[in-house]
PDB file of C-alpha atoms and ligand atoms in Angstrom:
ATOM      1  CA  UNK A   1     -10.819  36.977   1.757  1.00  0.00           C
ATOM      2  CA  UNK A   2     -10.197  34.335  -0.726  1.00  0.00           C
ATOM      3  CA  UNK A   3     -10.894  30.212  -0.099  1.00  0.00           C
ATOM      4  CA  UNK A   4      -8.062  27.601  -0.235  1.00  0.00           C
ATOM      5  CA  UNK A   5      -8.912  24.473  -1.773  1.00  0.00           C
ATOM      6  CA  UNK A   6      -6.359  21.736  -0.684  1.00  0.00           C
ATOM      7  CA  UNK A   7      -5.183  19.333  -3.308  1.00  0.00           C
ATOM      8  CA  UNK A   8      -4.252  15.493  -1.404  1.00  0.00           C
ATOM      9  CA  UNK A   9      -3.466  13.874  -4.481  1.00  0.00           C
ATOM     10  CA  UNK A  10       0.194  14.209  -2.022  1.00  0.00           C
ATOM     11  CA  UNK A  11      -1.163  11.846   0.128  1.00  0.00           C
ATOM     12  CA  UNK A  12      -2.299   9.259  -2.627  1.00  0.00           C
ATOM     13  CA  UNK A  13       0.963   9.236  -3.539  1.00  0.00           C
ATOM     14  CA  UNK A  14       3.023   8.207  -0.495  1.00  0.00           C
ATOM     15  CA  UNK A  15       0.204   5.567  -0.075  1.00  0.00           C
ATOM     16  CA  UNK A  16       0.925   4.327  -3.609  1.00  0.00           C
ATOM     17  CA  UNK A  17       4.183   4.533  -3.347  1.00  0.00           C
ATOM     18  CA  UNK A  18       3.810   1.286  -0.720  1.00  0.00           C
ATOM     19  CA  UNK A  19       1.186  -0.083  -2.644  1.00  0.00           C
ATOM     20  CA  UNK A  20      -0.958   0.004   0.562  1.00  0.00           C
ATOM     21  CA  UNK A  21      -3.679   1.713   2.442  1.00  0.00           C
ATOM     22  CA  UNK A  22      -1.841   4.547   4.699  1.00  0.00           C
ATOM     23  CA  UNK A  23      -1.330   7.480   4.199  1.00  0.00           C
ATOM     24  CA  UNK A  24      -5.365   7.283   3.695  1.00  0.00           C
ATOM     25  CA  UNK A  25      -6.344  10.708   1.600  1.00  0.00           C
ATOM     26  CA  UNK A  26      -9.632   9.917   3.026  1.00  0.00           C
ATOM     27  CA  UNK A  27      -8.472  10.912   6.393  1.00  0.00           C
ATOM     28  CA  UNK A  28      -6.272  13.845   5.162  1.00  0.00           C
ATOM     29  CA  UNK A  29      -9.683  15.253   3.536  1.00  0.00           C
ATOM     30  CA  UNK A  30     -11.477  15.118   6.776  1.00  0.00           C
ATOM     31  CA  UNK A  31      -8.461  16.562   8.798  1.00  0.00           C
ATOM     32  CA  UNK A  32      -8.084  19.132   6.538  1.00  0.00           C
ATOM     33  CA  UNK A  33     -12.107  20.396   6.386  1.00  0.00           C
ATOM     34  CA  UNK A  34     -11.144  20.383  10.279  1.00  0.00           C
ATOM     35  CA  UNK A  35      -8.552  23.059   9.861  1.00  0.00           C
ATOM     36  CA  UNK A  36     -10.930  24.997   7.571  1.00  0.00           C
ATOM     37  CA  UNK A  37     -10.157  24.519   4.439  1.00  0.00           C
ATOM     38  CA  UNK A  38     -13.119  25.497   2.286  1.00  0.00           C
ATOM     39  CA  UNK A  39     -12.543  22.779  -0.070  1.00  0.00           C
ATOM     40  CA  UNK A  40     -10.667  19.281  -1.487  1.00  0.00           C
ATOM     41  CA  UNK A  41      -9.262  18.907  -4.917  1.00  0.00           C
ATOM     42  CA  UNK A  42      -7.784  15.887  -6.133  1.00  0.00           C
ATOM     43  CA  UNK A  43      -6.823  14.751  -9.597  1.00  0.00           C
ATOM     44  CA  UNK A  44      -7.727  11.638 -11.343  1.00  0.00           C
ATOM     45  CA  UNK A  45      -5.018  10.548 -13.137  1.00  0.00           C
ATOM     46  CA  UNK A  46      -5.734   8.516 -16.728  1.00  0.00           C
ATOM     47  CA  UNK A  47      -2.784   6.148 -15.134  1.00  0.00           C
ATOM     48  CA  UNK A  48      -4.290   6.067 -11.508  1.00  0.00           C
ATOM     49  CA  UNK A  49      -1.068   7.211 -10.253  1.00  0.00           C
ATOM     50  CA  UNK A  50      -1.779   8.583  -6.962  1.00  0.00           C
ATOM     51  CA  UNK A  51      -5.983   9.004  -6.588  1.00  0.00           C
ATOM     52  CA  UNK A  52      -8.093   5.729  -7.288  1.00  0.00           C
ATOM     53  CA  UNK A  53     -11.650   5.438  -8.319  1.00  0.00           C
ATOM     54  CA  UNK A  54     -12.338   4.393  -4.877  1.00  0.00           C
ATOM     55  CA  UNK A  55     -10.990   7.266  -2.756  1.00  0.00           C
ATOM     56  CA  UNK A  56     -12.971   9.582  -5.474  1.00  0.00           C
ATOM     57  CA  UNK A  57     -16.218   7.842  -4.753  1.00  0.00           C
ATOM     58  CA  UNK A  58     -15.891   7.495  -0.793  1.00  0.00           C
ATOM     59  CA  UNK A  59     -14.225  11.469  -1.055  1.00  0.00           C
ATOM     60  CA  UNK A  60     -17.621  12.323  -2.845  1.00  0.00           C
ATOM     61  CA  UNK A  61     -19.512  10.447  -0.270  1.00  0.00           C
ATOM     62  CA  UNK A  62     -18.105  12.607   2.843  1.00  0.00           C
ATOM     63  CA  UNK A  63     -15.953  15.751   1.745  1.00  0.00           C
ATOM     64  CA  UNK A  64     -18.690  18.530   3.642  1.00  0.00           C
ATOM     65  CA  UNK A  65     -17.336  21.577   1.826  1.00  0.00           C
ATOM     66  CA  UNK A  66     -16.359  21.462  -2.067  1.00  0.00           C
ATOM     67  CA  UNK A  67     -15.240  18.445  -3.713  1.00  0.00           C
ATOM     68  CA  UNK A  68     -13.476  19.640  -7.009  1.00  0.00           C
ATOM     69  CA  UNK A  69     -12.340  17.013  -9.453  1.00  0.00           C
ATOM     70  CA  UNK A  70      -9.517  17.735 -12.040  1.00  0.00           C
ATOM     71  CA  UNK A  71      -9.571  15.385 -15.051  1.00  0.00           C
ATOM     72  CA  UNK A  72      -7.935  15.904 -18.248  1.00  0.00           C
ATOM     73  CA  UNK A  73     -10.457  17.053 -20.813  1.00  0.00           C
ATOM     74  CA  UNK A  74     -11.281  13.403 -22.305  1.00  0.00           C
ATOM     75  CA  UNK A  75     -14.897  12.455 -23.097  1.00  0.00           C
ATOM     76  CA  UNK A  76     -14.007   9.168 -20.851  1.00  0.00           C
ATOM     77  CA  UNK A  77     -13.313  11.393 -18.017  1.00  0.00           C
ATOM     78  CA  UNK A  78     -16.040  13.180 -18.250  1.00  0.00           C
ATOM     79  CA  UNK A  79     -18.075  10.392 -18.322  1.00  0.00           C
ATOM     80  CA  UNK A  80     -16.897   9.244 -14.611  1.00  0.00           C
ATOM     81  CA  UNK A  81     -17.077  12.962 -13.436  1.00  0.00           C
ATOM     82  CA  UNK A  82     -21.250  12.844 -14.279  1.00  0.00           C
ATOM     83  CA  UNK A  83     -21.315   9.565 -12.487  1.00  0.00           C
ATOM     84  CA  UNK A  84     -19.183  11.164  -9.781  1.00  0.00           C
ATOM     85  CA  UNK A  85     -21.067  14.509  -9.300  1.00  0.00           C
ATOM     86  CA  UNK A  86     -18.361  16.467  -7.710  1.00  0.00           C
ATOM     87  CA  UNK A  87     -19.239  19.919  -6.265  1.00  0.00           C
ATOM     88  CA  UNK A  88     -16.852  21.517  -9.549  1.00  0.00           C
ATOM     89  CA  UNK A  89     -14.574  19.749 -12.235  1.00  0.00           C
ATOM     90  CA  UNK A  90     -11.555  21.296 -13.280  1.00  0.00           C
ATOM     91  CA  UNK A  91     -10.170  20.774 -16.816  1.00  0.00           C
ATOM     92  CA  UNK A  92      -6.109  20.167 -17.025  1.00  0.00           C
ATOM     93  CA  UNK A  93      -4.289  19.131 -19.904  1.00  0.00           C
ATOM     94  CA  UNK A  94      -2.409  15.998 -19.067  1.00  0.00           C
ATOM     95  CA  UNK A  95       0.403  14.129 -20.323  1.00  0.00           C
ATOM     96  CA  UNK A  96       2.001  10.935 -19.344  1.00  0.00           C
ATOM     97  CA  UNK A  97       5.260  11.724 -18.589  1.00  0.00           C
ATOM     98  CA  UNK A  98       4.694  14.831 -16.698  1.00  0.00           C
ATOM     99  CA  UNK A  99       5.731  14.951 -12.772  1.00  0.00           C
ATOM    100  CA  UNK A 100       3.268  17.155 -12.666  1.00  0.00           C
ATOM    101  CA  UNK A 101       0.333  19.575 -14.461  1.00  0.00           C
ATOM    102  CA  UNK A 102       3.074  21.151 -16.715  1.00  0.00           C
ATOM    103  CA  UNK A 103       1.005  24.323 -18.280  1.00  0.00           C
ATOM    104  CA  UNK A 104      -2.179  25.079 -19.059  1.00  0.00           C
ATOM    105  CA  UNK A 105      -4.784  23.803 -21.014  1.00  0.00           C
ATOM    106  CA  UNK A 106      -4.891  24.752 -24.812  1.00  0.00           C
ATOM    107  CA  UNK A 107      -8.215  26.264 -25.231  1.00  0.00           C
ATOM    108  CA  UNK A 108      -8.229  28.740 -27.924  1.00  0.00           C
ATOM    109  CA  UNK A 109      -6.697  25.775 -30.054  1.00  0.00           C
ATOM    110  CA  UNK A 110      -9.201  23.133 -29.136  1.00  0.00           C
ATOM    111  CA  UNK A 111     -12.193  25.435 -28.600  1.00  0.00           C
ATOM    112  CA  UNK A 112     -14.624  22.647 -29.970  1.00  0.00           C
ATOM    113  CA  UNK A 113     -13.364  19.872 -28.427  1.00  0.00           C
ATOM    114  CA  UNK A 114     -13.240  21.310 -24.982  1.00  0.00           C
ATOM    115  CA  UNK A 115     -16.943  23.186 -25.745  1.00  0.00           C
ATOM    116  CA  UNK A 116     -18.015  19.072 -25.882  1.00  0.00           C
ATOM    117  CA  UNK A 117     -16.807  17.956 -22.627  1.00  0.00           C
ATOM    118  CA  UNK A 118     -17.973  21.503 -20.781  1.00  0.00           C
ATOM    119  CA  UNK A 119     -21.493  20.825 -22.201  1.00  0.00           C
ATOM    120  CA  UNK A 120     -21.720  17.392 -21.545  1.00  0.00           C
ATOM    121  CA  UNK A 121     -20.752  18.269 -18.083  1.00  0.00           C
ATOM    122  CA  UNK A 122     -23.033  21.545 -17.767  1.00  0.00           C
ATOM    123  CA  UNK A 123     -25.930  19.114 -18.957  1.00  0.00           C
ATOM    124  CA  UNK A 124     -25.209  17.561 -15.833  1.00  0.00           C
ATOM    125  CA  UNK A 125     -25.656  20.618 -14.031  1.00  0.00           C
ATOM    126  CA  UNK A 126     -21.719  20.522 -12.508  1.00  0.00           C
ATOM    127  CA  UNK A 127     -20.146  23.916 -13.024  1.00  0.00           C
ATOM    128  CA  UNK A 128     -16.572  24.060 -15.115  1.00  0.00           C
ATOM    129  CA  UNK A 129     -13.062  25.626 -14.495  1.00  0.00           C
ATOM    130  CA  UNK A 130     -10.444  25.626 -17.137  1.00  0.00           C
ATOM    131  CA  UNK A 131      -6.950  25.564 -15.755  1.00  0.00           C
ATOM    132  CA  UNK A 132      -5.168  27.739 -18.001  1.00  0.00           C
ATOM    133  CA  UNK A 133      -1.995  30.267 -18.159  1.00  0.00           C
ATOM    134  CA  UNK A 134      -2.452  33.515 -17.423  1.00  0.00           C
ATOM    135  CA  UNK A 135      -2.829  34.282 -21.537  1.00  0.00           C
ATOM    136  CA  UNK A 136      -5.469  36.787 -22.774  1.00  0.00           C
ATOM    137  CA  UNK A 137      -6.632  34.921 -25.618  1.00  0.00           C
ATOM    138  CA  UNK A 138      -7.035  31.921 -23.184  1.00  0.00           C
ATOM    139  CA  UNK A 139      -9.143  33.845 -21.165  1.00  0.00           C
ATOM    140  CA  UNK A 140     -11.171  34.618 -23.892  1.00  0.00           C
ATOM    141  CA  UNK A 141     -11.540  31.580 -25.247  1.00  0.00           C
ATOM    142  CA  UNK A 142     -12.318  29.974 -21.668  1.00  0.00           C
ATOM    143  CA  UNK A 143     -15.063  32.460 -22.400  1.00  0.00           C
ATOM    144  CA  UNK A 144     -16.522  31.455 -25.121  1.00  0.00           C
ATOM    145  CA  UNK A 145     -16.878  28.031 -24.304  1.00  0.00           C
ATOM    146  CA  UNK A 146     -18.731  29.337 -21.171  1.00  0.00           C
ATOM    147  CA  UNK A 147     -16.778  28.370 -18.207  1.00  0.00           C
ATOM    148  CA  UNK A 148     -18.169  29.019 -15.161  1.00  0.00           C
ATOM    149  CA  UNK A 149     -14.068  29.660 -13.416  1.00  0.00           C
ATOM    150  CA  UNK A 150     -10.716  29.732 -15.061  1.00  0.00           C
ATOM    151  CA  UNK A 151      -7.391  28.856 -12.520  1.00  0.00           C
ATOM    152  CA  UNK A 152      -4.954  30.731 -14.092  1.00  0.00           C
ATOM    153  CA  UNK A 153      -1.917  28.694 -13.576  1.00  0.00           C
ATOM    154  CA  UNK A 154       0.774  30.276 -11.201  1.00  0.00           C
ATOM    155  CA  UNK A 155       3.333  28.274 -12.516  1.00  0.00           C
ATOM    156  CA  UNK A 156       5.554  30.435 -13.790  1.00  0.00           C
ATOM    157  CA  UNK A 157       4.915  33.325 -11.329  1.00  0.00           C
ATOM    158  CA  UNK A 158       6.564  30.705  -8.492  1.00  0.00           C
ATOM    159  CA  UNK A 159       9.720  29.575 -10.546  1.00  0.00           C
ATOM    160  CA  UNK A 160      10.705  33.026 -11.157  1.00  0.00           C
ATOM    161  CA  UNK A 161      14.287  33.473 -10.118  1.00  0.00           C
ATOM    162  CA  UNK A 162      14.578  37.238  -9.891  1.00  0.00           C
ATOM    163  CA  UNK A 163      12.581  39.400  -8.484  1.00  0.00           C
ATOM    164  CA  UNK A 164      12.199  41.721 -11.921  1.00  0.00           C
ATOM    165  CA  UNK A 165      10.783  38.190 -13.564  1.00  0.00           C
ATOM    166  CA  UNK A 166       8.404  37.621 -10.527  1.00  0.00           C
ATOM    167  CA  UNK A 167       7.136  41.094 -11.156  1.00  0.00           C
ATOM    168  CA  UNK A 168       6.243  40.678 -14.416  1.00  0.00           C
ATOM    169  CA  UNK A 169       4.931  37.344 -14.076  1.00  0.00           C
ATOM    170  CA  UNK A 170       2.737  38.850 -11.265  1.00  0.00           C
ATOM    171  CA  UNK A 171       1.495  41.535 -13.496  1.00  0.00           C
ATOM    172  CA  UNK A 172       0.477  39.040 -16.332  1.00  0.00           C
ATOM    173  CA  UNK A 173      -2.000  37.295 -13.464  1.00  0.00           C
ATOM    174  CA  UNK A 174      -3.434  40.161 -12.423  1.00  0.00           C
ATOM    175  CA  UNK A 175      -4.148  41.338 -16.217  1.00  0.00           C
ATOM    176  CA  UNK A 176      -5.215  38.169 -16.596  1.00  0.00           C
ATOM    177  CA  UNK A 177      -7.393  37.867 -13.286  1.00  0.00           C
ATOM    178  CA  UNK A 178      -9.034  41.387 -14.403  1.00  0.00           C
ATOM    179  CA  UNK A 179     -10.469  40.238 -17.606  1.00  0.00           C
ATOM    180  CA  UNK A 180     -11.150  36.985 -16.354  1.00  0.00           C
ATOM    181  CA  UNK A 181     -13.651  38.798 -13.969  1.00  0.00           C
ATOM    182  CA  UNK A 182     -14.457  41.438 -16.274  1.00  0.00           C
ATOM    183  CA  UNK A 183     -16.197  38.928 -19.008  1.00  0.00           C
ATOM    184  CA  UNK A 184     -18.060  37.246 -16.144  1.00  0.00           C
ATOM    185  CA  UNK A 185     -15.933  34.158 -15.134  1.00  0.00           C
ATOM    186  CA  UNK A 186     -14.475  33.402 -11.364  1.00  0.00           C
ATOM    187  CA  UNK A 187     -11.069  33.272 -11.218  1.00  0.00           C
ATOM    188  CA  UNK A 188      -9.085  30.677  -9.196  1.00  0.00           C
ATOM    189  CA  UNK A 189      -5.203  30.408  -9.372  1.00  0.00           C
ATOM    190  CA  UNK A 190      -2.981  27.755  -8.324  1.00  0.00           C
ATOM    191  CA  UNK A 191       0.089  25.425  -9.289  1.00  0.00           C
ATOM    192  CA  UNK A 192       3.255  25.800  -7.078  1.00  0.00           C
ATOM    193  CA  UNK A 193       2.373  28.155  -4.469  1.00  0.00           C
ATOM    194  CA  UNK A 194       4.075  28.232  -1.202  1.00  0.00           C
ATOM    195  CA  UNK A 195       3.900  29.799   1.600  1.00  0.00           C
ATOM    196  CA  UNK A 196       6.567  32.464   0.453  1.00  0.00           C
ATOM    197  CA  UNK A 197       4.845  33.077  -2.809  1.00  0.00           C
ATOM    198  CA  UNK A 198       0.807  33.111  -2.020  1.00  0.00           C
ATOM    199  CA  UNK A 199       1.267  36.058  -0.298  1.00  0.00           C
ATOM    200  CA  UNK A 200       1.310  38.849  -3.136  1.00  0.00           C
ATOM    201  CA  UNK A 201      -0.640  36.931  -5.160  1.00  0.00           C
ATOM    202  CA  UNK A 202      -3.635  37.914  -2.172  1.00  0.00           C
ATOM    203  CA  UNK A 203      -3.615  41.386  -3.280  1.00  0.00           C
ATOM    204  CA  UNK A 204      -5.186  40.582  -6.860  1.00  0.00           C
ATOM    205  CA  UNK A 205      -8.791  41.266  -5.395  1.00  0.00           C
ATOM    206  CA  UNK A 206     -10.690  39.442  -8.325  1.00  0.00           C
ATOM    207  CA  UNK A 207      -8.930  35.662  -7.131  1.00  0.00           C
ATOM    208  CA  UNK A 208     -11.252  34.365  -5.010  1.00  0.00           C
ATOM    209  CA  UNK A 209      -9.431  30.962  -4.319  1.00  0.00           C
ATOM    210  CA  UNK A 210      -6.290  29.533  -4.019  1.00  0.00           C
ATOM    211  CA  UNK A 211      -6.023  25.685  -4.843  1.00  0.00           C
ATOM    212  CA  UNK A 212      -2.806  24.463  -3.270  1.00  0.00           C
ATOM    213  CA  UNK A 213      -1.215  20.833  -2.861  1.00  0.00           C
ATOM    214  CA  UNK A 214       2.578  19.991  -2.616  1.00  0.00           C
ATOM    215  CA  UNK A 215       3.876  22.894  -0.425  1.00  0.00           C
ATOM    216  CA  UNK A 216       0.709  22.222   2.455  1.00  0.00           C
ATOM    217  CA  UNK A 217       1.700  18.585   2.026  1.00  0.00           C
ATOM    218  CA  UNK A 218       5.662  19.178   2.021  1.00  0.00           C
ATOM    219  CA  UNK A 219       5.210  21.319   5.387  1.00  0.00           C
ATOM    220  CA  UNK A 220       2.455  18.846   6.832  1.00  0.00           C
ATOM    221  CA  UNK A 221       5.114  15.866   6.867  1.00  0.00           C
ATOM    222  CA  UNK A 222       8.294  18.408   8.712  1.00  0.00           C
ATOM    223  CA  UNK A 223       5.711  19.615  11.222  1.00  0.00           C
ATOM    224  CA  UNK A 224       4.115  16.506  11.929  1.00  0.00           C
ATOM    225  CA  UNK A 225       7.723  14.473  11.979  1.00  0.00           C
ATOM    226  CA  UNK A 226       8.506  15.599  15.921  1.00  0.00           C
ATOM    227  CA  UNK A 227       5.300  14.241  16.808  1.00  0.00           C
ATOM    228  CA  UNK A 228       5.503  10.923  14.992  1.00  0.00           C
ATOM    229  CA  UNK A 229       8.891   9.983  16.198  1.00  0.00           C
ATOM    230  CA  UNK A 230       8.265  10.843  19.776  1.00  0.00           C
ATOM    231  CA  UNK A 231       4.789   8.801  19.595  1.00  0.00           C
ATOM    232  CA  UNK A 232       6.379   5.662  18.184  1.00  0.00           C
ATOM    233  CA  UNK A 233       9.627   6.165  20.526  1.00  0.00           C
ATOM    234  CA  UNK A 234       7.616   5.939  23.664  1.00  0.00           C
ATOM    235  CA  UNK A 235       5.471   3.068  22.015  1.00  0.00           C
ATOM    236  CA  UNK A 236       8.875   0.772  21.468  1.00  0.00           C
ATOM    237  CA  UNK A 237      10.466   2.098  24.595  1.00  0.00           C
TER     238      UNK A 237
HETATM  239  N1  PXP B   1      -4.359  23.442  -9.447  1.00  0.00           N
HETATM  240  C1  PXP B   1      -4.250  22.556 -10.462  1.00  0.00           C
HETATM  241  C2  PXP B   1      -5.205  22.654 -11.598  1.00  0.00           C
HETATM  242  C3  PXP B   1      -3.279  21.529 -10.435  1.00  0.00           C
HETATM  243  O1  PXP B   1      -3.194  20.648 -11.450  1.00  0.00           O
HETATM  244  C4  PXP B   1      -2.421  21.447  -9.320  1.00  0.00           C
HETATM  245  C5  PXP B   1      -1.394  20.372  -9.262  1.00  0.00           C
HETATM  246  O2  PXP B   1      -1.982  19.124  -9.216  1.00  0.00           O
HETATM  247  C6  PXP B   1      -2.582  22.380  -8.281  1.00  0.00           C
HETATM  248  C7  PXP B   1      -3.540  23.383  -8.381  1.00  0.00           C
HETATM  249  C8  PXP B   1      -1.742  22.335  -7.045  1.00  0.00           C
HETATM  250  O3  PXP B   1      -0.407  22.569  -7.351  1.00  0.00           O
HETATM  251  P1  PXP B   1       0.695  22.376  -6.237  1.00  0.00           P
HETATM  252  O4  PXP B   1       0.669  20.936  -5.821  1.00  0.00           O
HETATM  253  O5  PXP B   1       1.953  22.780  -6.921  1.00  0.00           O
HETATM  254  O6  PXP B   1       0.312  23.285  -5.094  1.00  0.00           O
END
C-alpha cells in the first residue's frame, strides 16, 4: 500500500489571495494528518507566493507525520531547509512565471551543482528527493548524486488525451519506477493526479507514495461548499 503525502500550498493560496489569515494551511495540515494522510508537503516559493516562512516554521513545529519541503535547488534555499529541518526536502526546478512545477528537474545537466545542495543538505542529516521526469538518464543521474528518492513527475501521464498516449506515458513511469528501485533509490510520483488518474498508477508496485495537491484541494472546497452555506445560512437567518 503506498502513502499519500498532501501538498496545501492550495490553501496558502486562497489565503494569499485576500492577503489575510484564513484559509490557515496550518489547520488544513492538522485536518488532514486527521484523515490519515501519512504526510504534508508544501513548497516554498523564491516569490512567497502561496507558503510563508512562518507557516513553514509553525508546520515544522506540529506536522506529527512527515513534513517534506520542496525548494528549488538554490544554495539560499537550502540554507533555510537546514535551519528548517524538515522530515525530507524535495528538489524542483522553478521558474517565475510558471502556474505551476512545469517539468522536472535537469539533473544529468547540472549534476555538480545539484551534488552541492544534496550534500550540504545530507551533511545535515535530511534525506533528498529529486523531482524529475520519468527519463532514464535522469534516473541515473539522480543516482549518482546519491538521492535518497526520486518523484518521477506524472505530469504528462495525467494530460494525456487518448488513451494510446496515457498508455505509453504509463509505461515510461513504470520503466522508470523499476530502475529507480533497481539502483537503490525510493520512488515517489506526483504532479496532477486526480482521482481518475491515481488509480493505475497504484499498480506500479515499486511507488511507494503518492504526493498530491490541487485535485484533494479542488474536491475539498465542492464537498465542503453544502456544509458552509447551510452553516452561515442558519447563522444570518
Ligand atoms: N509533487 C511535486 C514535486 C510538486 O511540485 C507538486 C506541485 O506543487 C505536486 C507533487 C502536486 O501536484 P498537484 O498539485 O498537481 O497534485
Amino acid at each position: 500500500m503506498a502513502r499519500l503525502g498532501v501538498n496545501i500550498d492550495h490553501v496558502a493560496t486562497l489565503r494569499q489571495a485576500r492577503g489575510g489569515k484564513e484559509p490557515d494551511p496550518l489547520s488544513a495540515a492538522v485536518l488532514v494528518e486527521l484523515a490519515g494522510a501519512d504526510g504534508l508537503v508544501v513548497h516554498l516559493r523564491e516569490d512567497r507566493r502561496h507558503i510563508q516562512d512562518r507557516d513553514l516554521a509553525l508546520l515544522r513545529e506540529i506536522v506529527q507525520t512527515k513534513l517534506d519541503l520542496e525548494i528549488g535547488a538554490e544554495e539560499s534555499m537550502a540554507k533555510i531547509a537546514l535551519s528548517i529541518k524538515p522530515h525530507f526536502v524535495t528538489l524542483v526546478p522553478e521558474r517565475r512565471q510558471e502556474l505551476t512545477t512545469e517539468g522536472g528537474l535537469e539533473v544529468a545537466g547540472q549534476q555538480e551543482r545539484i551534488q552541492r545542495i544534496v550534500d550540504l543538505l545530507h551533511d545535515s542529516g535530511i534525506p533528498v528527493s529529486l523531482f524529475v521526469e520519468p527519463d532514464l538518464n535522469q534516473i541515473k543521474a539522480a543516482h549518482k548524486v546519491s538521492a535518497d528518492f526520486v518523484e518521477l513527475h506524472t505530469g504528462r501521464y495525467a494530460n494525456a488525451r487518448r488513451s494510446k498516449e496515457e498508455d505509453a506515458e504509463f509505461e515510461t513511469i513504470a520503466q522508470a519506477a523499476k530502475l529507480a528501485y533497481k539502483v537503490g533509490m525510493g520512488v515517489n510520483a506526483g504532479h496532477g493526479l486526480t482521482y481518475r488518474n491515481v488509480r493505475r498508477l497504484t499498480k506500479i508496485p515499486e511507488i511507494v507514495e503518492f504526493n498530491i495537491g490541487h485535485s484533494i484541494i479542488a474536491r475539498a472546497v465542492l464537498v465542503g461548499l453544502e456544509r458552509a452555506v447551510r452553516e452561515m445560512k442558519q447563522l444570518v437567518s
